[in-house]
mmCIF file of C-alpha atoms and ligand atoms in Angstrom:
data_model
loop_
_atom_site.group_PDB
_atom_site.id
_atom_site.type_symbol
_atom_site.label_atom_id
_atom_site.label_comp_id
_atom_site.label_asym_id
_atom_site.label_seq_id
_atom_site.Cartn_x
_atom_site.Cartn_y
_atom_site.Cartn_z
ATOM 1 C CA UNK Q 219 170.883 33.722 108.825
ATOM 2 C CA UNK Q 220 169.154 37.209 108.033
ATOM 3 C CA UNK Q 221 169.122 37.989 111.343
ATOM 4 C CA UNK Q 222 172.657 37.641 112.025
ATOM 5 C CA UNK Q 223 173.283 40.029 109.124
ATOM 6 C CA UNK Q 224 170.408 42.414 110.118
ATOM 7 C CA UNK Q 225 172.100 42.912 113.637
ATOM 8 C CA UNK Q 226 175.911 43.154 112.263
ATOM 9 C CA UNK Q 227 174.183 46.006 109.938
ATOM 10 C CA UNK Q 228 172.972 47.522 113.345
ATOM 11 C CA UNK Q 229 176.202 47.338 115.124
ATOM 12 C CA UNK Q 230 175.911 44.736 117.870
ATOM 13 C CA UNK Q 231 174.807 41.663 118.806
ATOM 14 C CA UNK Q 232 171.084 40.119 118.366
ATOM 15 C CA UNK Q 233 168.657 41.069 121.370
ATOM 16 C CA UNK Q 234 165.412 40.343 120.908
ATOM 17 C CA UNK Q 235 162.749 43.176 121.555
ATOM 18 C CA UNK Q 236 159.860 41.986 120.513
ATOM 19 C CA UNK Q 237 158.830 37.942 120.483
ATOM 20 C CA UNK Q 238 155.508 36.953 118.490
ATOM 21 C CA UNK Q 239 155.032 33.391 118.811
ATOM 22 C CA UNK Q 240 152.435 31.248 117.080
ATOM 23 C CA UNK Q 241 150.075 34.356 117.375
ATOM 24 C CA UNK Q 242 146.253 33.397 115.734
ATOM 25 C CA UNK Q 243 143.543 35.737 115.828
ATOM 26 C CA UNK Q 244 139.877 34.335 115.002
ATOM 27 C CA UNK Q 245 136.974 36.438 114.264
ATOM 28 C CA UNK Q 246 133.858 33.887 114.328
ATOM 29 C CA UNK Q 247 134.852 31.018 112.108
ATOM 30 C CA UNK Q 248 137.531 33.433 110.408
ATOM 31 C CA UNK Q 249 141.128 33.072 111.072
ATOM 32 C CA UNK Q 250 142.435 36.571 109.940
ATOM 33 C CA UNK Q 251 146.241 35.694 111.856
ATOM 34 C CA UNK Q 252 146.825 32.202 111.647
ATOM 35 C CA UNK Q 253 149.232 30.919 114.035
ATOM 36 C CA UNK Q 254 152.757 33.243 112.922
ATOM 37 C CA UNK Q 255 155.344 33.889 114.345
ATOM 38 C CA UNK Q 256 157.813 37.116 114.460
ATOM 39 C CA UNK Q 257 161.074 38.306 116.300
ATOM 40 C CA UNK Q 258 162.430 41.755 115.972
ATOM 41 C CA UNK Q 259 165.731 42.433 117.645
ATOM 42 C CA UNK Q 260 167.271 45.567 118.472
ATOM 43 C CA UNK Q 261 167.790 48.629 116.181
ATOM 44 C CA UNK Q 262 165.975 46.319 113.773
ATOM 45 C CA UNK Q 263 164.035 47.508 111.320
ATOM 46 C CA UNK Q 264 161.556 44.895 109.752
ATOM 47 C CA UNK Q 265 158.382 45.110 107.829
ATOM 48 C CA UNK Q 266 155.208 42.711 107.424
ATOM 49 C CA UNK Q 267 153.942 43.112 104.025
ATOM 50 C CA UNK Q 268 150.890 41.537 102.120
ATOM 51 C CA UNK Q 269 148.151 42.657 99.907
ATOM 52 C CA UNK Q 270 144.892 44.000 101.377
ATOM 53 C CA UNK Q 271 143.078 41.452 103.474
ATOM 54 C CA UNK Q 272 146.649 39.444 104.420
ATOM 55 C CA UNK Q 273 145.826 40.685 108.139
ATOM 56 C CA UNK Q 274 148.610 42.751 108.613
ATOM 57 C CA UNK Q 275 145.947 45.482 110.803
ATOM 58 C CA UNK Q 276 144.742 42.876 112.377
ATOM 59 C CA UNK Q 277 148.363 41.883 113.590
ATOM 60 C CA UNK Q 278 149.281 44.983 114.836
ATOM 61 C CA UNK Q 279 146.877 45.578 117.016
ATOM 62 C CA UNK Q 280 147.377 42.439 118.844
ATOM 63 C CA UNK Q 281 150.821 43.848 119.500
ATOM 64 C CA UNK Q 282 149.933 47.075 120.343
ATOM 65 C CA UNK Q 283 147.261 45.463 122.755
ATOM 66 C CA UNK Q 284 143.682 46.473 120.554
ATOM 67 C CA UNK Q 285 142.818 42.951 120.146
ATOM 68 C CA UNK Q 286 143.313 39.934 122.074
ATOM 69 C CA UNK Q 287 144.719 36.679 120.693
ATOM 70 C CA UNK Q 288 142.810 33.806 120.686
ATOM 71 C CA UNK Q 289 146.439 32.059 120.725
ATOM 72 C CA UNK Q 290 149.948 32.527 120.951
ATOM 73 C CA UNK Q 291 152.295 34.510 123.241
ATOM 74 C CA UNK Q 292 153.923 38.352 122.933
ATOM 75 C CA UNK Q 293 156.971 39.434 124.496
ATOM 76 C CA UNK Q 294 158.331 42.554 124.614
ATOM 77 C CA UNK Q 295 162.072 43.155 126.617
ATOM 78 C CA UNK Q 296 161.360 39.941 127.590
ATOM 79 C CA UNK Q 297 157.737 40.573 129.451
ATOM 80 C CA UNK Q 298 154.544 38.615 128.475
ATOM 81 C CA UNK Q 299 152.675 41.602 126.675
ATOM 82 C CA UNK Q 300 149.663 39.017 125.500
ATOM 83 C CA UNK Q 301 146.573 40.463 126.427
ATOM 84 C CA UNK Q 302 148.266 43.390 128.210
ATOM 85 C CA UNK Q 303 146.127 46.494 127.831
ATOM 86 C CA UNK Q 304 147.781 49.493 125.384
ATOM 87 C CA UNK Q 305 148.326 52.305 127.560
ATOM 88 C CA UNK Q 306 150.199 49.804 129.755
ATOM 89 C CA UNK Q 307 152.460 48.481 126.777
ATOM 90 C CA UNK Q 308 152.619 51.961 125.605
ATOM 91 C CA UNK Q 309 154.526 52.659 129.145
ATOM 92 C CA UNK Q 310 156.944 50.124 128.801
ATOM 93 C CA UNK Q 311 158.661 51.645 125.756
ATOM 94 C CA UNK Q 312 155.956 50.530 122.577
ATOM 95 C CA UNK Q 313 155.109 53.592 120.364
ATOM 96 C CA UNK Q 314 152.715 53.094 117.449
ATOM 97 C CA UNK Q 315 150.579 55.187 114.952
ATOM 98 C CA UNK Q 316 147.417 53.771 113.228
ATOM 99 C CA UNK Q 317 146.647 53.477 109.903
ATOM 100 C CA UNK Q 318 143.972 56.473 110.206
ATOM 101 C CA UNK Q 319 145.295 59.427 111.223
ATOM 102 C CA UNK Q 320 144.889 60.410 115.034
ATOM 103 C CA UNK Q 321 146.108 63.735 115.037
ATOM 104 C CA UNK Q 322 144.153 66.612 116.763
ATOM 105 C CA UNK Q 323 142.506 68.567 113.679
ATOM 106 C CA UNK Q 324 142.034 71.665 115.672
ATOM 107 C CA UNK Q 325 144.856 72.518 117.353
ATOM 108 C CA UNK Q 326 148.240 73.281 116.187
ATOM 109 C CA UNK Q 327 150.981 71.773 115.320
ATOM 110 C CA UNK Q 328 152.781 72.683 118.335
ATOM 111 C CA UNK Q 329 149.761 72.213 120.445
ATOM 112 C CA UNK Q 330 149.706 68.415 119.552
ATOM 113 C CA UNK Q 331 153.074 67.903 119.939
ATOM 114 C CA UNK Q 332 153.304 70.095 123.306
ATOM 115 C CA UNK Q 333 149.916 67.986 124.336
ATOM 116 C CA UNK Q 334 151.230 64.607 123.698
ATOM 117 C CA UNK Q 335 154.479 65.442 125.887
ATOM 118 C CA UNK Q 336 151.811 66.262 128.681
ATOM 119 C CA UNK Q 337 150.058 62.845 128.360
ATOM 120 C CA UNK Q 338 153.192 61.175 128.910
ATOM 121 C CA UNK Q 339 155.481 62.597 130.925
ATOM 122 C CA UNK Q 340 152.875 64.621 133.218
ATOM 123 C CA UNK Q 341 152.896 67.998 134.619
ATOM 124 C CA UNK Q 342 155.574 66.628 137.740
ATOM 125 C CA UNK Q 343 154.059 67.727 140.547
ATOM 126 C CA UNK Q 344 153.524 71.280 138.483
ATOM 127 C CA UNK Q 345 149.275 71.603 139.175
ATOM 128 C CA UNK Q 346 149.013 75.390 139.108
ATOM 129 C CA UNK Q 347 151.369 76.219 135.937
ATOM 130 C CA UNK Q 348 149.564 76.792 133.142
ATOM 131 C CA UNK Q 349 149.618 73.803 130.461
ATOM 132 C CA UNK Q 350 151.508 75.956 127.241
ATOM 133 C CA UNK Q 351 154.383 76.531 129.768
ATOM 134 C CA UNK Q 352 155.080 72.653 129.752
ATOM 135 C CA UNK Q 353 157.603 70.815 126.993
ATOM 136 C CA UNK Q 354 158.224 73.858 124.919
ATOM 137 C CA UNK Q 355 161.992 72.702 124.342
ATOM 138 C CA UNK Q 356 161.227 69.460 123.931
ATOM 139 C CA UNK Q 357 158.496 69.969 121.714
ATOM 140 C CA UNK Q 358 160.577 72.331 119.336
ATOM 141 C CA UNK Q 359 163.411 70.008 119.447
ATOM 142 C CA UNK Q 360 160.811 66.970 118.267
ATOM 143 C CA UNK Q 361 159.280 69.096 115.360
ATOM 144 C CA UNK Q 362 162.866 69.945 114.357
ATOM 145 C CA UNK Q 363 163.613 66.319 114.434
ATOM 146 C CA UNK Q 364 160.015 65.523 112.357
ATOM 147 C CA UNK Q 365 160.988 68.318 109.902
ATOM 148 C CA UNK Q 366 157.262 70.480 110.690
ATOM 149 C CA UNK Q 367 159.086 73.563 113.228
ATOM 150 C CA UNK Q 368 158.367 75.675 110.149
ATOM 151 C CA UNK Q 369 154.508 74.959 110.200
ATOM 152 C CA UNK Q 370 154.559 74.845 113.825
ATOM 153 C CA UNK Q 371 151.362 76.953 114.321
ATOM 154 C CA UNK Q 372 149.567 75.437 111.217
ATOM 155 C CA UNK Q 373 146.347 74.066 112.665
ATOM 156 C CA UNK Q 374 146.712 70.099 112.068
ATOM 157 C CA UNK Q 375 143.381 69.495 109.974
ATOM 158 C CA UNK Q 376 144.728 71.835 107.263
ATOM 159 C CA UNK Q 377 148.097 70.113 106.789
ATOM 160 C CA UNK Q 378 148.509 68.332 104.115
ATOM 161 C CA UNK Q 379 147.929 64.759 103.894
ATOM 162 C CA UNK Q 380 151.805 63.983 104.395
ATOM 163 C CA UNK Q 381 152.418 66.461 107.073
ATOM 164 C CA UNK Q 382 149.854 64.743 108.937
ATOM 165 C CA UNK Q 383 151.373 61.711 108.931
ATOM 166 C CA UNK Q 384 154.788 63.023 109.556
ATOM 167 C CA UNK Q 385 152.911 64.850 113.200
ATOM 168 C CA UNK Q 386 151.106 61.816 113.745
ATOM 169 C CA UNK Q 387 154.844 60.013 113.737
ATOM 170 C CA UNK Q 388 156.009 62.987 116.281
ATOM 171 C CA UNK Q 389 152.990 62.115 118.754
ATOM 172 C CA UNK Q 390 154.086 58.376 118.667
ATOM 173 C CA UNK Q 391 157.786 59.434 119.254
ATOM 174 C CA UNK Q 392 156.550 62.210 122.284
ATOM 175 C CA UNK Q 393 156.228 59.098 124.501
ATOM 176 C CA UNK Q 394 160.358 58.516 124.295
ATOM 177 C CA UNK Q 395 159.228 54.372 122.389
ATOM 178 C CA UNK Q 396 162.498 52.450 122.189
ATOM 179 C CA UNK Q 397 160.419 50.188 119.836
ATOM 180 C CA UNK Q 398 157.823 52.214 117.609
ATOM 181 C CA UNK Q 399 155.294 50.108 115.607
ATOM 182 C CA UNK Q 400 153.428 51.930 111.945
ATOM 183 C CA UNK Q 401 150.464 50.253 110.042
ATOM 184 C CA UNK Q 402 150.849 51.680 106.837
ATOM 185 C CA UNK Q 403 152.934 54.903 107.501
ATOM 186 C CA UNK Q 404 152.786 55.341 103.668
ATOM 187 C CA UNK Q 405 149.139 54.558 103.216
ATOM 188 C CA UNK Q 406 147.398 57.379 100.529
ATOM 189 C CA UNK Q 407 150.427 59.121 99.853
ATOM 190 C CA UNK Q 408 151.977 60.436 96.690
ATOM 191 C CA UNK Q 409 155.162 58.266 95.412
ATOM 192 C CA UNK Q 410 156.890 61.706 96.511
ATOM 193 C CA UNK Q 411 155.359 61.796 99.868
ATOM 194 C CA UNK Q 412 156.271 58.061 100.353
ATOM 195 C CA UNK Q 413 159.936 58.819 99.471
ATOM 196 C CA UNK Q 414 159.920 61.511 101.771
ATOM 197 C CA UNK Q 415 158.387 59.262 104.784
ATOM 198 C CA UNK Q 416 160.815 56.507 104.561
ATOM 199 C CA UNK Q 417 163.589 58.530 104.105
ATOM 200 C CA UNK Q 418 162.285 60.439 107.758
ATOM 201 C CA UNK Q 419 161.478 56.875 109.248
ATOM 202 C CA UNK Q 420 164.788 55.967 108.492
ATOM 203 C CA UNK Q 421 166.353 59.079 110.053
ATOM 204 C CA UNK Q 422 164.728 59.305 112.913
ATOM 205 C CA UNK Q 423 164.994 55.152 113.520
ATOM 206 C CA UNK Q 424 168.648 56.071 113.327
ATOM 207 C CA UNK Q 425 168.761 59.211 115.464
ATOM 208 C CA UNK Q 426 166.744 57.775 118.247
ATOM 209 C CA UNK Q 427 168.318 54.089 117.687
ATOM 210 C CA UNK Q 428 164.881 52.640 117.502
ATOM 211 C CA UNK Q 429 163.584 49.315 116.699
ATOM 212 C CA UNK Q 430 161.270 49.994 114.036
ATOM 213 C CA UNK Q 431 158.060 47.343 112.690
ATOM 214 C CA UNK Q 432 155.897 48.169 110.230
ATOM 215 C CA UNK Q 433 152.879 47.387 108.105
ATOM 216 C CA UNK Q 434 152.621 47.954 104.190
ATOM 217 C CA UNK Q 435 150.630 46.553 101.426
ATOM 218 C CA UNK Q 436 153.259 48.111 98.494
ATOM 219 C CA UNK Q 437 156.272 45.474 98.411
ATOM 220 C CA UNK Q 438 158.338 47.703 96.828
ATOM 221 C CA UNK Q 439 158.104 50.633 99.551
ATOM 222 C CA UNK Q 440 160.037 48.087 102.093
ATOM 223 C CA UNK Q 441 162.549 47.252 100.091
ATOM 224 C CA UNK Q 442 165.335 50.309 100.485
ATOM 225 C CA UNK Q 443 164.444 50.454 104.390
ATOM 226 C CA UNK Q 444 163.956 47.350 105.848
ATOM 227 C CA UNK Q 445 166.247 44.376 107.428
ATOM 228 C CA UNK Q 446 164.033 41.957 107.574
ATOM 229 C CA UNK Q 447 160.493 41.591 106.211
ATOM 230 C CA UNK Q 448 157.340 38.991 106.655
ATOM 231 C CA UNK Q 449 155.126 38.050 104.116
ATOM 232 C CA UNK Q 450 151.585 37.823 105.244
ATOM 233 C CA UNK Q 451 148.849 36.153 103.105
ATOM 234 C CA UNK Q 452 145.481 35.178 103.704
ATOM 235 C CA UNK Q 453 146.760 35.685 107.572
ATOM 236 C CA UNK Q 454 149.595 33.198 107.525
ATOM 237 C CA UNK Q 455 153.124 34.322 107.547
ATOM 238 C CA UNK Q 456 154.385 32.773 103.924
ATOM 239 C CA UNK Q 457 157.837 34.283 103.850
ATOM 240 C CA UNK Q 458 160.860 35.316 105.750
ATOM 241 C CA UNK Q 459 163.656 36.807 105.207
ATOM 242 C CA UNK Q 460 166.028 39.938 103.567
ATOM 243 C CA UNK Q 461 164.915 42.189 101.338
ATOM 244 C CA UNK Q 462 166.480 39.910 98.736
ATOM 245 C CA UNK Q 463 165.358 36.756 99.981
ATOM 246 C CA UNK Q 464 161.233 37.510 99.996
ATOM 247 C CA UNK Q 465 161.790 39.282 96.521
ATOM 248 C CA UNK Q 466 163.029 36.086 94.747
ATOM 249 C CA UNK Q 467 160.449 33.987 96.776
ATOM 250 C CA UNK Q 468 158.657 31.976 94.409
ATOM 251 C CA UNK Q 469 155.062 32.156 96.119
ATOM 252 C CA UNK Q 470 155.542 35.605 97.082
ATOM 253 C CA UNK Q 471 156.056 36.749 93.436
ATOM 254 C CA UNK Q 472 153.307 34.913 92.689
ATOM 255 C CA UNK Q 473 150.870 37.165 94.916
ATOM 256 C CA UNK Q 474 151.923 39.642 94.309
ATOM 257 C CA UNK Q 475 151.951 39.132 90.000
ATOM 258 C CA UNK Q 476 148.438 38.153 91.075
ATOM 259 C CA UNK Q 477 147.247 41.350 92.770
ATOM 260 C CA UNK Q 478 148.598 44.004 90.581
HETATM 261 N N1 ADP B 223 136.837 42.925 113.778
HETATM 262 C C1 ADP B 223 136.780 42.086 112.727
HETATM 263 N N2 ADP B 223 135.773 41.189 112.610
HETATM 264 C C2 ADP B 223 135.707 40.335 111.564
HETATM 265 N N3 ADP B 223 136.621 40.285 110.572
HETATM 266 C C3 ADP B 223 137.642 41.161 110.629
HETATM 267 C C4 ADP B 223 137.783 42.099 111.698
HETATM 268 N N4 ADP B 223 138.912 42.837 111.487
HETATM 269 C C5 ADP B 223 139.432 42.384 110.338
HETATM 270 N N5 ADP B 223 138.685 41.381 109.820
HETATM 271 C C6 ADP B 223 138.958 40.634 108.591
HETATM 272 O O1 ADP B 223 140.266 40.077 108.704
HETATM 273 C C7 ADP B 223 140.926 40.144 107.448
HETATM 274 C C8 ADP B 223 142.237 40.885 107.622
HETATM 275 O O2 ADP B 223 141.969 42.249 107.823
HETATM 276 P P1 ADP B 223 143.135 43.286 108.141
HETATM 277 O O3 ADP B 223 143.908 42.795 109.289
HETATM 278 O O4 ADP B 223 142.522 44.627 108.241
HETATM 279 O O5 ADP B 223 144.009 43.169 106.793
HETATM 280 P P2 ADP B 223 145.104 44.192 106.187
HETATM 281 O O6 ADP B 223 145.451 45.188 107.203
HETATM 282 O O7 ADP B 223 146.237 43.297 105.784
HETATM 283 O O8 ADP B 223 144.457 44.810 104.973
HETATM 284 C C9 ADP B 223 139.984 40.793 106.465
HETATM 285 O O9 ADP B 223 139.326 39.770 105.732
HETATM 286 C C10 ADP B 223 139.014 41.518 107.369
HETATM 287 O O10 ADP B 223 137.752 41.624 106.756
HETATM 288 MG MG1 MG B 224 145.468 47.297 107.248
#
């Protein structure tokens, strides 16, 4: 079992965080998710891969709560998440960052990170202090953690494409996720950039003992970080398995020879 060796890797026993089951998404007569099915367990780290057009956006946001299923159940710590709106998952421990960047452009690098503490821990009964008094250890700490204290007052929309990325991250981890979900955290970068990424990703996934799913179109990317991985292809799940597993998969090879 992969999973069995996945959670010895992580230290403990298999608990299941998050619980995708027979999940289908239809656009008109389109079915860009067809009926998969997905569980990550704790301090997991997995990845859905597949070439452009698998669905792989189109399954994350129906676990982040963007898009309704038209079938299928989502369970996260054990609560029915289907259909549950985002800023409500969000609150009970999901973190994500979107395949676009959504970093403020105009304000700093410390103002993004100090804002996004704001959002979602609140001002505690605090009205009358003034908003830059808020979080300032706690945003220093996180831009240590992110490796960006030294551009701290950079202005976001002139960081480079990278650094953006690696902020965006920070504003996903400002909400304290025990599971944090990334659609494409490598998407436009350099091979240098995407080194650089996964090596932070898995850093910080150890640091913070998250439970880590993400998105990516580049099979070989996955391979060095992730536990477990999914094979998505014309929106069904095809594969399953380790890293070692979905590389010798016969069908998967073939995709894959047939899109590069
Ligand atoms: N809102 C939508 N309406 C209709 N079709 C969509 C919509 N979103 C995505 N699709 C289609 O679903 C398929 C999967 O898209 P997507 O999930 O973005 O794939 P990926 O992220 O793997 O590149 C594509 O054919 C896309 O055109
Ligand atoms: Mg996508």
């Amino acid at each position: 079992m992969p999973d069995g060796h996945a959670c010895a890797a992580a230290g403990g026993e298999c608990v299941p965080v998050l619980e995708i089951v027979n999940v289908t998404k239809r656009f008109g007569g389109f079915l860009a998710v067809n009926d998969v099915s997905l569980t990550v367990n704790r301090q997991q780290i997995a990845a859905v891969i597949g070439p452009n057009g698998a669905g792989k956006s189109t399954f994350f946001n129906l676990i982040t709560g963007y898009l309704q299923p038209t079938a299928g159940h989502i369970r996260l710590n054990g609560h029915d998440i289907t259909g549950v709106a985002p800023h409500k998952i969000s609150s009970y421990g999901m973190g994500r960052s979107f395949q676009r960047t959504n970093i403020f452009p105009k304000l700093t690098v410390f103002d993004n990170i100090q804002a996004a503490f704001l959002v979602h821990r609140g001002r505690g009964g605090n009205f009358w202090s003034r908003a830059d008094r808020f979080y300032r250890d706690e945003t220093e700490a996180l831009l240590r953690q992110i490796g960006l204290l030294d551009q701290a007052d950079t202005v976001g929309g002139t960081l480079s494409y990278g650094n953006q990325k690696q902020l965006e991250l920070g504003l996903a981890l400002a909400s304290d996720p025990t599971l944090l979900l990334l659609d494409e955290p490598t998407a436009g970068m350099s091979a240098n950039e995407t080194h650089d990424a996964i090596r932070l990703l898995e850093r910080i996934a150890g640091e913070r003992e998250l439970t880590l799913l993400f998105t990516e179109h580049d099979m070989e990317v996955v391979f060095s970080i992730a536990q477990k991985i999914a094979v998505l292809h014309q929106g069904r799940k095809i594969a399953e398995g380790t890293p070692a597993e979905v590389r010798a998969d016969p069908e998967v090879r073939r995709i894959y020879l047939g899109h590069h």
